[in-house]
XYZ file of C-alpha atoms in Angstrom:
394
model
C 0.084 -0.057 -0.085
C 0.984 3.626 -0.560
C 2.219 5.394 2.419
C 1.810 9.046 3.484
C 5.220 10.601 3.606
C 5.105 13.800 5.748
C 8.592 14.993 4.495
C 7.563 14.833 0.714
C 7.460 18.068 -1.143
C 6.163 18.649 -4.649
C 9.700 18.264 -6.068
C 10.277 15.056 -4.194
C 7.150 13.714 -5.813
C 8.373 14.454 -9.111
C 11.719 12.727 -8.712
C 12.858 10.523 -11.436
C 11.895 13.103 -14.298
C 14.706 13.355 -16.724
C 14.946 17.173 -16.095
C 14.357 18.868 -12.804
C 12.478 21.846 -14.236
C 9.954 19.855 -16.425
C 6.407 20.781 -15.833
C 3.715 21.007 -18.475
C 5.307 18.558 -21.073
C 6.106 15.945 -18.489
C 2.471 15.977 -17.020
C 1.062 15.533 -20.230
C -0.945 12.342 -19.935
C -4.120 12.612 -22.183
C -5.767 14.738 -24.609
C -4.831 18.350 -24.322
C -8.225 19.449 -23.329
C -8.861 16.692 -20.830
C -11.293 15.027 -23.014
C -12.355 11.538 -21.669
C -11.423 12.316 -18.050
C -14.427 14.297 -16.737
C -17.717 12.324 -16.714
C -21.253 13.652 -16.839
C -23.749 12.663 -14.200
C -26.830 10.861 -15.670
C -30.405 10.536 -14.327
C -30.695 12.158 -10.788
C -27.130 11.211 -9.729
C -25.082 14.022 -8.396
C -21.806 12.789 -10.052
C -21.083 10.119 -12.723
C -21.416 6.632 -11.784
C -18.762 3.949 -12.930
C -17.923 0.347 -12.468
C -14.777 -1.413 -11.027
C -14.779 -5.177 -11.894
C -12.563 -7.701 -10.459
C -13.782 -10.701 -12.437
C -14.485 -12.553 -9.257
C -14.739 -16.308 -9.324
C -17.351 -18.093 -6.957
C -17.192 -21.467 -5.643
C -18.662 -23.918 -8.215
C -17.825 -21.575 -11.004
C -15.104 -21.210 -13.533
C -12.937 -18.380 -14.719
C -14.713 -18.582 -18.062
C -18.099 -17.967 -16.493
C -16.544 -15.080 -14.369
C -15.366 -13.495 -17.649
C -18.768 -13.916 -19.288
C -20.340 -12.246 -16.280
C -17.875 -9.373 -16.716
C -18.893 -8.922 -20.342
C -22.613 -9.108 -19.226
C -21.982 -6.352 -16.679
C -20.088 -4.166 -19.060
C -22.928 -4.451 -21.610
C -25.518 -3.776 -18.878
C -23.997 -0.850 -17.407
C -23.188 0.715 -20.931
C -26.882 0.485 -21.757
C -27.850 1.975 -18.403
C -25.627 5.155 -18.671
C -22.665 4.140 -16.460
C -19.500 6.421 -17.541
C -16.560 3.754 -17.431
C -15.700 0.231 -16.724
C -12.354 -0.553 -15.255
C -10.579 -3.742 -14.303
C -8.070 -4.145 -11.622
C -4.838 -6.220 -11.733
C -4.423 -8.903 -9.037
C -2.216 -11.927 -8.789
C -2.209 -15.318 -7.140
C -5.849 -14.959 -5.855
C -8.029 -17.718 -6.796
C -11.189 -15.844 -6.391
C -10.021 -12.995 -8.623
C -9.342 -13.658 -12.382
C -8.123 -10.204 -13.265
C -4.388 -10.709 -13.637
C -4.151 -9.384 -17.230
C -6.203 -6.117 -17.484
C -5.151 -5.492 -21.073
C -6.395 -8.872 -22.172
C -9.766 -8.570 -20.458
C -10.164 -5.042 -21.628
C -9.591 -6.059 -25.206
C -12.343 -8.725 -24.759
C -14.845 -6.095 -23.206
C -13.970 -3.699 -25.895
C -15.229 -6.172 -28.587
C -18.665 -6.349 -26.812
C -19.218 -2.765 -26.112
C -19.466 0.561 -28.072
C -19.520 3.579 -25.873
C -18.584 2.941 -22.235
C -15.069 4.023 -21.376
C -12.621 1.064 -20.613
C -9.580 1.101 -18.340
C -7.401 -0.246 -15.776
C -8.140 0.305 -12.044
C -5.246 -0.279 -12.168
C -2.165 -1.678 -13.876
C 0.477 -2.048 -10.991
C 3.305 -0.262 -12.979
C 6.218 -1.647 -10.948
C 5.202 -5.129 -12.140
C 5.767 -4.085 -15.610
C 8.340 -2.469 -18.148
C 6.811 0.960 -19.105
C 7.287 0.287 -22.727
C 5.098 -2.844 -22.514
C 2.310 -0.995 -20.898
C 2.583 1.862 -23.493
C 2.256 -0.791 -26.154
C -0.593 -2.653 -24.637
C -2.666 0.499 -24.048
C -1.667 1.867 -27.483
C -3.116 -1.257 -28.870
C -6.244 -0.960 -26.759
C -6.639 2.560 -27.983
C -6.497 1.424 -31.656
C -9.246 -1.105 -30.795
C -11.407 1.357 -29.054
C -10.451 4.825 -30.031
C -11.323 7.632 -27.671
C -12.593 5.522 -24.875
C -9.414 3.862 -23.101
C -8.163 4.960 -19.517
C -4.880 3.961 -18.239
C -4.974 3.800 -14.461
C -1.572 3.169 -12.648
C -0.822 2.051 -9.147
C 2.452 1.337 -7.411
C 1.430 -1.424 -5.137
C 2.020 -5.050 -6.327
C -1.542 -6.131 -6.285
C -0.540 -9.308 -4.531
C 1.775 -10.591 -1.775
C 5.574 -10.046 -1.702
C 6.662 -13.525 -2.976
C 4.466 -13.149 -5.996
C 5.438 -9.690 -6.701
C 9.211 -10.865 -6.673
C 8.167 -13.633 -9.094
C 6.468 -11.010 -11.359
C 9.455 -8.599 -11.430
C 12.103 -11.399 -11.110
C 13.518 -9.394 -8.212
C 13.102 -9.305 -4.552
C 13.876 -5.448 -4.350
C 10.282 -4.682 -3.976
C 10.672 -1.456 -2.037
C 13.032 -0.140 -4.638
C 10.371 -0.719 -7.315
C 7.840 1.361 -5.370
C 10.396 4.192 -4.782
C 11.037 4.198 -8.651
C 7.453 4.705 -9.429
C 7.740 8.445 -10.417
C 10.466 7.757 -12.673
C 8.705 4.767 -14.336
C 5.544 6.926 -14.618
C 7.498 9.722 -16.428
C 9.060 7.104 -18.739
C 5.747 5.619 -19.621
C 4.226 9.044 -20.451
C 7.262 9.724 -22.664
C 6.577 6.449 -24.527
C 2.889 7.285 -24.903
C 3.735 10.745 -26.194
C 6.809 9.534 -28.120
C 8.786 12.559 -26.865
C 11.907 11.622 -25.260
C 14.363 14.461 -25.465
C 17.295 14.477 -27.973
C 20.111 12.308 -26.799
C 17.939 10.271 -24.321
C 18.902 6.563 -24.568
C 15.224 5.701 -25.549
C 14.997 8.479 -28.024
C 14.908 6.055 -30.923
C 12.490 3.592 -29.286
C 8.779 3.933 -30.189
C 5.780 2.421 -28.457
C 3.623 1.063 -31.414
C 0.700 1.653 -32.012
C 1.584 5.279 -31.083
C 2.462 8.756 -32.260
C 5.415 7.642 -34.420
C 2.974 6.195 -37.000
C 1.895 9.696 -37.708
C 5.552 10.855 -38.543
C 6.161 7.915 -41.011
C 5.680 8.549 -44.825
C 1.849 8.623 -45.530
C 1.194 7.969 -41.864
C -2.068 8.918 -40.091
C -2.472 8.496 -36.338
C -5.437 8.902 -33.961
C -5.636 12.222 -32.128
C -6.577 10.183 -28.870
C -4.338 8.479 -26.523
C -5.319 6.918 -23.066
C -5.346 9.492 -20.393
C -3.170 8.553 -17.386
C -4.805 8.326 -13.977
C -2.910 7.506 -10.629
C -4.518 5.211 -8.195
C -3.975 5.070 -4.409
C -4.924 4.095 -1.067
C -3.202 6.789 0.859
C -1.105 9.852 0.320
C 1.796 9.099 -1.921
C -0.050 8.944 -5.315
C -2.575 11.616 -4.145
C 0.371 14.134 -3.940
C 2.069 12.852 -7.128
C -1.192 13.111 -9.094
C -1.802 16.610 -7.762
C 1.698 17.765 -8.594
C 1.461 16.536 -12.122
C -1.994 17.815 -12.724
C -3.400 14.369 -13.287
C -6.757 12.720 -12.400
C -6.718 10.547 -9.264
C -8.657 7.445 -8.073
C -8.764 6.570 -4.462
C -9.530 3.105 -3.090
C -12.181 3.904 -0.537
C -13.557 0.485 -0.710
C -10.567 -0.981 1.244
C -8.963 2.254 2.689
C -12.049 4.259 3.980
C -10.114 5.961 6.768
C -7.677 7.466 4.398
C -10.113 8.709 1.789
C -10.649 12.379 3.029
C -7.047 13.045 3.921
C -5.813 11.682 0.558
C -8.412 13.651 -1.341
C -7.598 16.868 0.536
C -3.894 16.157 -0.103
C -4.446 15.749 -3.907
C -6.490 18.941 -3.997
C -3.971 20.918 -2.105
C -1.088 19.614 -4.200
C -2.796 20.143 -7.495
C -1.270 22.256 -10.074
C -3.009 22.857 -13.520
C -1.491 20.962 -16.326
C -2.170 20.333 -20.112
C -4.378 17.511 -18.806
C -6.533 19.322 -16.283
C -7.082 22.830 -15.091
C -8.751 21.643 -11.848
C -8.519 18.495 -9.687
C -10.659 15.536 -10.873
C -10.952 12.613 -8.208
C -13.014 9.488 -8.256
C -13.438 7.047 -5.360
C -13.852 3.260 -5.613
C -16.904 2.139 -3.511
C -18.087 -1.189 -2.499
C -21.905 -1.325 -2.995
C -24.499 -3.886 -3.618
C -28.239 -3.476 -3.869
C -30.866 -6.200 -3.669
C -34.574 -6.532 -3.663
C -34.590 -6.732 0.172
C -32.102 -5.719 2.883
C -31.754 -9.327 4.219
C -30.691 -10.542 0.687
C -28.242 -7.701 0.305
C -26.679 -8.693 3.651
C -26.358 -12.322 2.479
C -24.610 -11.344 -0.619
C -22.057 -8.953 0.946
C -21.306 -11.317 3.559
C -19.706 -13.696 0.932
C -17.252 -10.868 0.088
C -16.502 -10.310 3.847
C -15.711 -13.921 4.375
C -13.513 -13.947 1.277
C -11.582 -11.002 2.704
C -11.190 -12.654 6.146
C -9.528 -15.691 4.342
C -7.332 -13.400 2.249
C -6.186 -11.509 5.233
C -5.391 -14.696 7.206
C -3.287 -16.114 4.243
C -6.129 -18.532 3.044
C -7.209 -16.927 -0.262
C -9.728 -18.966 -2.109
C -12.876 -18.703 -4.278
C -15.703 -16.473 -3.265
C -17.807 -18.643 -0.927
C -21.538 -19.052 -1.514
C -24.134 -17.142 0.531
C -25.072 -20.379 2.226
C -21.449 -21.010 3.409
C -20.985 -17.559 4.444
C -24.200 -17.552 6.665
C -23.262 -20.927 8.107
C -19.422 -19.971 8.904
C -18.542 -19.790 12.551
C -16.580 -16.576 12.844
C -14.178 -16.161 15.608
C -14.664 -12.965 17.777
C -11.608 -11.401 16.026
C -12.953 -12.358 12.612
C -16.452 -11.029 13.631
C -14.800 -7.670 14.546
C -12.967 -7.546 11.166
C -16.230 -8.403 9.337
C -18.233 -5.768 11.142
C -15.670 -3.074 10.322
C -15.390 -4.295 6.543
C -19.201 -4.222 6.182
C -19.487 -0.761 7.786
C -17.734 0.375 4.538
C -19.825 -1.526 2.179
C -22.968 0.333 1.028
C -25.554 -2.270 0.882
C -29.268 -2.695 1.241
C -32.386 -1.941 -1.043
C -31.951 0.310 -4.025
C -33.104 3.315 -2.034
C -30.884 2.694 0.834
C -27.834 2.197 -1.523
C -28.601 5.417 -3.382
C -28.891 7.232 -0.029
C -25.507 5.958 1.036
C -23.838 6.765 -2.273
C -25.239 10.173 -2.187
C -24.009 10.739 1.381
C -20.532 9.439 0.573
C -20.316 11.724 -2.486
C -21.343 14.742 -0.457
C -18.872 13.848 2.475
C -15.836 13.243 0.258
C -16.578 15.828 -2.502
C -15.721 13.100 -5.073
C -16.294 14.056 -8.612
C -17.134 10.436 -9.613
C -18.243 7.122 -7.873
C -16.835 3.877 -9.148
C -18.914 1.011 -7.883
C -17.645 -2.511 -7.204
C -20.284 -5.071 -6.474
C -18.514 -8.188 -5.032
C -20.849 -11.094 -4.398
C -20.548 -15.031 -5.203
C -22.706 -15.153 -8.263
C -23.064 -12.893 -11.385
C -26.803 -12.638 -11.044
C -26.600 -10.726 -7.822
C -24.064 -8.381 -9.224
C -26.045 -7.809 -12.438
C -29.283 -7.244 -10.327
C -27.394 -4.713 -8.179
C -26.260 -2.598 -11.012
C -29.757 -2.683 -12.528
C -31.382 -1.608 -9.088
C -28.905 1.159 -8.592
C -29.494 2.507 -12.086
C -33.326 2.281 -11.578
C -32.812 4.198 -8.183
C -31.037 7.025 -10.123
C -33.530 7.119 -13.052
C -30.678 6.101 -15.477
C -31.724 5.252 -19.167
C -33.600 1.894 -19.435
C -31.647 -0.966 -20.823
C -31.539 -1.313 -24.516
């Protein structure tokens, strides 16, 4: 997880840029007018509503079924007027099949037409920046003008798995190098390394270099870069660079307001944004009655208990979760976890989401509905859309 570092300054946050005085050009991480970043609220929602999907795999189900459910959710939420659909990178977790966001997003792109697609996020220290620039340049070519590149500096897994991914056990060094990796990635996306740079003759393809080739024509779009975080490091960095910021409220609620305040205080206008833009990830599930909502979210709570105690597995069924004998310590954890999950009837969830948006001042809410089965998740998004008067499914 990111850590809030009290001794950081704006200059510290920009460590790793090739020149100490770089500002506007290095912060360039999307269309020059910010197109594709700011969403528009639909229906009676105060802010745009979006989706974070983990491609969860329940007991008795396969990864193939989980991926089909993700397609169904993307199609449903697109038709109901949700703004974007993001996929998060995780590894070595049997109940989460989203280890390859770029592959999943390509599949989702083939089944959707309008909803923005992106990573929430790619864990950059796990990858070479050039590889990510190529992957998301390819996605942009597949779905022009609707791809987001959200980046995090956490591994998205345990230390041993991160070491296997990176072929190195120097994990802290990878996190500390995040600002430099970010700048390198942005340079590849913009194809604008300065003269004399070792990578000056290397190009991410698909990308801007194709427009400079004889007879070349290149899309005016490229994926806007978002920074993700669960505390203060990325909040400060995003603000300093004038980038949009996404905060993981769904598993770090106590840090939400301090991190958003830090982002806004640190914000400097850039070629990307002239004012801060922050979304928060929110765990929320609506059902036809309060008891059913409780049954469904308890499956995610039990899954988190097992993950936090080194026993990751498939998402348990509601029946198993109800019958599970929680220890006092586990019960305390579950109660705390569920206190940050907005759940209940559609009206109760709408009220909870509205309150959260008001308390945090978030510009967008990104909802993740974690439950054992796809039907419960699909029903939840439908009910939430109904509660806000979003367009009827086409």
